[in-house]
Coordinates of C-alpha atoms in Angstrom, one line a residue:
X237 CA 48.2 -15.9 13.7
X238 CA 45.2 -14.2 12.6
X239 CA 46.0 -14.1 8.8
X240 CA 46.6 -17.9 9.0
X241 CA 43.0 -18.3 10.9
X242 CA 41.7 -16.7 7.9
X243 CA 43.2 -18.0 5.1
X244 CA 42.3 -21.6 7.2
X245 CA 38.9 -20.4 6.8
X246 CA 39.0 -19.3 3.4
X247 CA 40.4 -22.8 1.9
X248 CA 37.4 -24.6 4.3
X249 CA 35.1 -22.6 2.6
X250 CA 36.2 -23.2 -0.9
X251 CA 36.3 -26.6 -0.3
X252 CA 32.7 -26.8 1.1
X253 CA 31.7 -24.5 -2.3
X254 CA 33.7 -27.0 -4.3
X255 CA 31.9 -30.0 -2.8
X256 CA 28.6 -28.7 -3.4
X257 CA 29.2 -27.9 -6.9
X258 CA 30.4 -31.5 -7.3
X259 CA 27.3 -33.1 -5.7
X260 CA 25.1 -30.7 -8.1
X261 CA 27.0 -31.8 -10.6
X262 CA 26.3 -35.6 -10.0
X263 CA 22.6 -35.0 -9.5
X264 CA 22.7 -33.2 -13.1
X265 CA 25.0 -36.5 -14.6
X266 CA 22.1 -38.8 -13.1
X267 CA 18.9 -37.4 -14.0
X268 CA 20.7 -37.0 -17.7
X269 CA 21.8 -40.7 -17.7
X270 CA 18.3 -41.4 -16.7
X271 CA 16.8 -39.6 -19.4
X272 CA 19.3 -41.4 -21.9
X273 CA 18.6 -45.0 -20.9
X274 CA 14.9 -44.2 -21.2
X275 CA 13.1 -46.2 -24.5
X276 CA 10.3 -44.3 -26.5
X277 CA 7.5 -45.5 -24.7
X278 CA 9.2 -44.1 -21.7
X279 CA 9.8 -40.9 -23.2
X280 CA 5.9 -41.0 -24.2
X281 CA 4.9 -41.7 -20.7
X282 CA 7.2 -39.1 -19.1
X283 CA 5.3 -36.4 -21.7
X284 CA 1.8 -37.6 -21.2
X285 CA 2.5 -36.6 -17.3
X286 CA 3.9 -33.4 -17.9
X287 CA 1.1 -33.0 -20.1
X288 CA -1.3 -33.7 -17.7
X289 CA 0.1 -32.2 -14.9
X290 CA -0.2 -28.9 -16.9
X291 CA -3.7 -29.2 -17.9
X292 CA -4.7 -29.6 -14.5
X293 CA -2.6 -26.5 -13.4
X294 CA -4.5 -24.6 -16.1
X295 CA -8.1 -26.1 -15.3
X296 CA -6.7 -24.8 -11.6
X297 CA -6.0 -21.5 -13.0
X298 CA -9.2 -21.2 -14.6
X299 CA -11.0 -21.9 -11.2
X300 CA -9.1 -19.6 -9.4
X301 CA -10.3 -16.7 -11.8
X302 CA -14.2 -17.8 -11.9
X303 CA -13.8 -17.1 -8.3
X304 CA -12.5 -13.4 -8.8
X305 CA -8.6 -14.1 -7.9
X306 CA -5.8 -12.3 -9.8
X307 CA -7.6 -8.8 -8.8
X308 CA -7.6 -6.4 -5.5
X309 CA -11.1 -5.8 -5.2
X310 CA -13.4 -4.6 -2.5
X311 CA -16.3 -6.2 -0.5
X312 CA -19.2 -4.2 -0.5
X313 CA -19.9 -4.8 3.5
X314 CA -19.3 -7.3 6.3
X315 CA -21.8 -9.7 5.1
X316 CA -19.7 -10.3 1.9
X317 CA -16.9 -11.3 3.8
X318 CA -17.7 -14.8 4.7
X319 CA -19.2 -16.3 1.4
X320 CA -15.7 -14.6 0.1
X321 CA -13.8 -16.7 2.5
X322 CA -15.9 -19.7 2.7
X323 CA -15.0 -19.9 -1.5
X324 CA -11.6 -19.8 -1.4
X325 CA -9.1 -21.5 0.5
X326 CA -6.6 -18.6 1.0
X327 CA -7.8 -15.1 1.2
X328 CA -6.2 -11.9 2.4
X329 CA -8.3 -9.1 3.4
X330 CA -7.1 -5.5 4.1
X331 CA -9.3 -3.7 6.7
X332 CA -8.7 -0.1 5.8
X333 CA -9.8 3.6 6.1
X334 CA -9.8 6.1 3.6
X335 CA -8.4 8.4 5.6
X336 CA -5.3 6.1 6.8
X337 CA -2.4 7.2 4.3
X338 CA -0.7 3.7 4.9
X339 CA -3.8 1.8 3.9
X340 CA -3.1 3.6 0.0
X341 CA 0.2 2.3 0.4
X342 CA -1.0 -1.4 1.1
X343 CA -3.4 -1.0 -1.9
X344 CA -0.4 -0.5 -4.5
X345 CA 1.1 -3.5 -3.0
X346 CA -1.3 -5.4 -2.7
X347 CA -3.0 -5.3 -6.4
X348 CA 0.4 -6.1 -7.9
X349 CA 0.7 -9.1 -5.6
X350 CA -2.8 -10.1 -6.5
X351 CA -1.9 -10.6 -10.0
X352 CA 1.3 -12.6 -9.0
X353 CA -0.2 -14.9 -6.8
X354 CA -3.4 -16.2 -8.3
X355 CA -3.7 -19.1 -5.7
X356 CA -4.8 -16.5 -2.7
X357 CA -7.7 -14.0 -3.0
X358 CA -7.4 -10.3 -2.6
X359 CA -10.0 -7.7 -1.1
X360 CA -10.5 -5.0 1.1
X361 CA -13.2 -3.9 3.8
X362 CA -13.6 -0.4 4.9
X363 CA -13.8 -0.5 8.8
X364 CA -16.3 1.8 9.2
X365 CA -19.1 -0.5 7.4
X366 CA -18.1 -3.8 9.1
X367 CA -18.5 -2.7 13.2
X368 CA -19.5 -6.5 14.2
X369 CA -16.1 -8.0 12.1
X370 CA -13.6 -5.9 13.3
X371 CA -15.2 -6.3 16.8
X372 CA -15.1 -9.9 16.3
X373 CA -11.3 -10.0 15.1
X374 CA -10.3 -7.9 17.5
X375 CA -9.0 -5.8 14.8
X376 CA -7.6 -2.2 16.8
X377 CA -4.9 -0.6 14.4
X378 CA -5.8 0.2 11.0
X379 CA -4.2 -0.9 8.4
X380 CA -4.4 -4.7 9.6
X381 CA -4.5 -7.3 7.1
X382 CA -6.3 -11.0 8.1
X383 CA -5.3 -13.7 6.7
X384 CA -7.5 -16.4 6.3
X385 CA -6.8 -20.3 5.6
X386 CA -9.6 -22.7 5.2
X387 CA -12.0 -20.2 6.0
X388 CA -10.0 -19.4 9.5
X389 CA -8.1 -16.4 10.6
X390 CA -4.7 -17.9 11.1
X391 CA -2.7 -14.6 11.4
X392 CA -2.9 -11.0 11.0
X393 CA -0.4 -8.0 9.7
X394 CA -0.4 -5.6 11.7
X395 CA 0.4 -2.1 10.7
X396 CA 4.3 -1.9 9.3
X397 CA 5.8 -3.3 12.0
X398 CA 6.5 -6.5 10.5
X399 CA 7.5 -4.9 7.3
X400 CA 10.7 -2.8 8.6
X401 CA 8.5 0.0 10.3
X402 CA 9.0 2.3 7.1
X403 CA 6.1 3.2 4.7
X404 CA 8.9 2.6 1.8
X405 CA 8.8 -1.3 2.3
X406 CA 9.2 -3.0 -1.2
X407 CA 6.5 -5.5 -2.4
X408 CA 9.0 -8.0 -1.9
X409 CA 9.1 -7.5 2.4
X410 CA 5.2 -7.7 2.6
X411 CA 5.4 -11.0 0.0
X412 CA 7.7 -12.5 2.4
X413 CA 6.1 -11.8 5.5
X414 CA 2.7 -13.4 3.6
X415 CA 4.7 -16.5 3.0
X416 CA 5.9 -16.8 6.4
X417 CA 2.3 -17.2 6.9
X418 CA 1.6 -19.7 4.0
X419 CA -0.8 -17.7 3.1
X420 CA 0.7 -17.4 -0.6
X421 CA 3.2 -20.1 -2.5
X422 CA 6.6 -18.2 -2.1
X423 CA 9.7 -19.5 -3.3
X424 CA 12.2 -17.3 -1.9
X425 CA 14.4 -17.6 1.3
X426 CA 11.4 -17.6 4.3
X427 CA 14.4 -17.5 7.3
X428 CA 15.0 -14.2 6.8
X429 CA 13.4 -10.8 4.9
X430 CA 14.4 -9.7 1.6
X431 CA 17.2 -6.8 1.9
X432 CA 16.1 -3.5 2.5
X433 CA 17.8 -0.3 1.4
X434 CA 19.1 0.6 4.6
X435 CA 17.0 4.2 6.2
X436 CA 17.2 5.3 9.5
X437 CA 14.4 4.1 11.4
X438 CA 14.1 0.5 9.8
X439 CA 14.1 -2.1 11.2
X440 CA 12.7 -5.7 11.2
X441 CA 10.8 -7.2 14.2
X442 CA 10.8 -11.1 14.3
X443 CA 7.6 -12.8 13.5
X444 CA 6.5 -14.8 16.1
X445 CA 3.4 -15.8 16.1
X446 CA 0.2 -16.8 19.1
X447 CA -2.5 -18.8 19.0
X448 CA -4.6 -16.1 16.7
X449 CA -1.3 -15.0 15.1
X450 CA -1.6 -11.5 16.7
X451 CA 2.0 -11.9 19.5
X452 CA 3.7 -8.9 17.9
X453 CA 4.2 -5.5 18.1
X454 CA 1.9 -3.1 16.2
X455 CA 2.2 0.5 14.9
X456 CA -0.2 2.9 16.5
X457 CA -4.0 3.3 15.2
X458 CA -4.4 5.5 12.1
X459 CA -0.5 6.3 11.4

């Protein structure tokens, strides 16, 4: 009885793969017969867009870089922070301490991602030259990164926690948990984290998020 429940199963399934291929398929079929039945002028049209739409996406690019994105830099002190905020519309800033090992691990992470995603700034602020900020974000476990939308804090990393609770998260976990946030364009799969080798002692909390982003668990201060 079993092995016929799963072989049930297994032709549903293929027939729900098959289907999809099919519709995929169709989609290709029409936007091909569209392209076909289009005349020159159409075809010149259709190019002029694309053409357009990629000159604006490099004038954007070029904009983005004036205003130091594609690089993990630091902020000199708390009074940088809000001109560096008020700039650009998506900013994430890593409140560290030189003596937190886990903040040097957010560093490495953190420049590579600010090279991938050139639409949201990067920096850093050491905690112990911005007293009146952290105050004022409530900010209590170091490493915590803000991230700030339109010049607000909309929600805040805290620690590893969201990130499996292992220092040996890959880029790709801490991308993820930024584009939960839409704090960065991401493309991949935002219902669930990208797999983790499996290690003793990881494990993924679900984000949920309050009013000021900060209802989950956190790791302890200075880990």
């Amino acid at each position: 009885m079993a092995s016929q429940s799963m072989e049930i199963m297994a032709k549903a399934l293929e027939q729900q793969v098959l289907q999809s291929a099919r519709m995929v398929e169709e989609q290709l079929d029409a936007e091909l017969g569209k392209l076909e039945r289009m005349d020159d002028d159409e075809m010149e049209k259709l190019k002029e867009r694309r053409m357009e739409a990629l000159k604006k996406s490099q004038k954007q690019k070029q904009e983005w870089l004036g205003k130091g994105h594609g690089e993990y830099k630091e902020i000199p002190s708390e009074k940088d922070f809000f001109p560096e905020v008020k700039e650009s519309n998506r900013v994430v800033c890593h409140f560290y301490r030189d003596s937190t090992f886990r903040c040097k691990i957010l560093d490495k992470h953190l420049s590579v991602l600010a090279k991938k995603h050139l639409e949201t700034k990067f920096i850093k602020l050491n905690v112990d030259k911005a007293p009146f900020l952290t105050d004022r974000l409530r900010i209590k476990v170091i490493p915590t990164l803000a991230l700030v939308k339109d010049g607000k804090t909309k929600d805040y990393i805290v620690g590893f926690t969201d990130l499996g609770n292992t220092d040996e998260f890959p880029t790709e976990v801490l991308e993820w948990r930024m584009g939960c946030s839409d704090i960065i364009n991401y493309s991949g799969n935002l219902m669930e984290p990208p797999t983790l080798t499996q290690k003793s002692g990881s494990k993924f909390i679900k984000v949920e998020k309050t009013i000021r982003g900060r209802g989950h668990n956190s790791d302890s201060e200075d880990d």
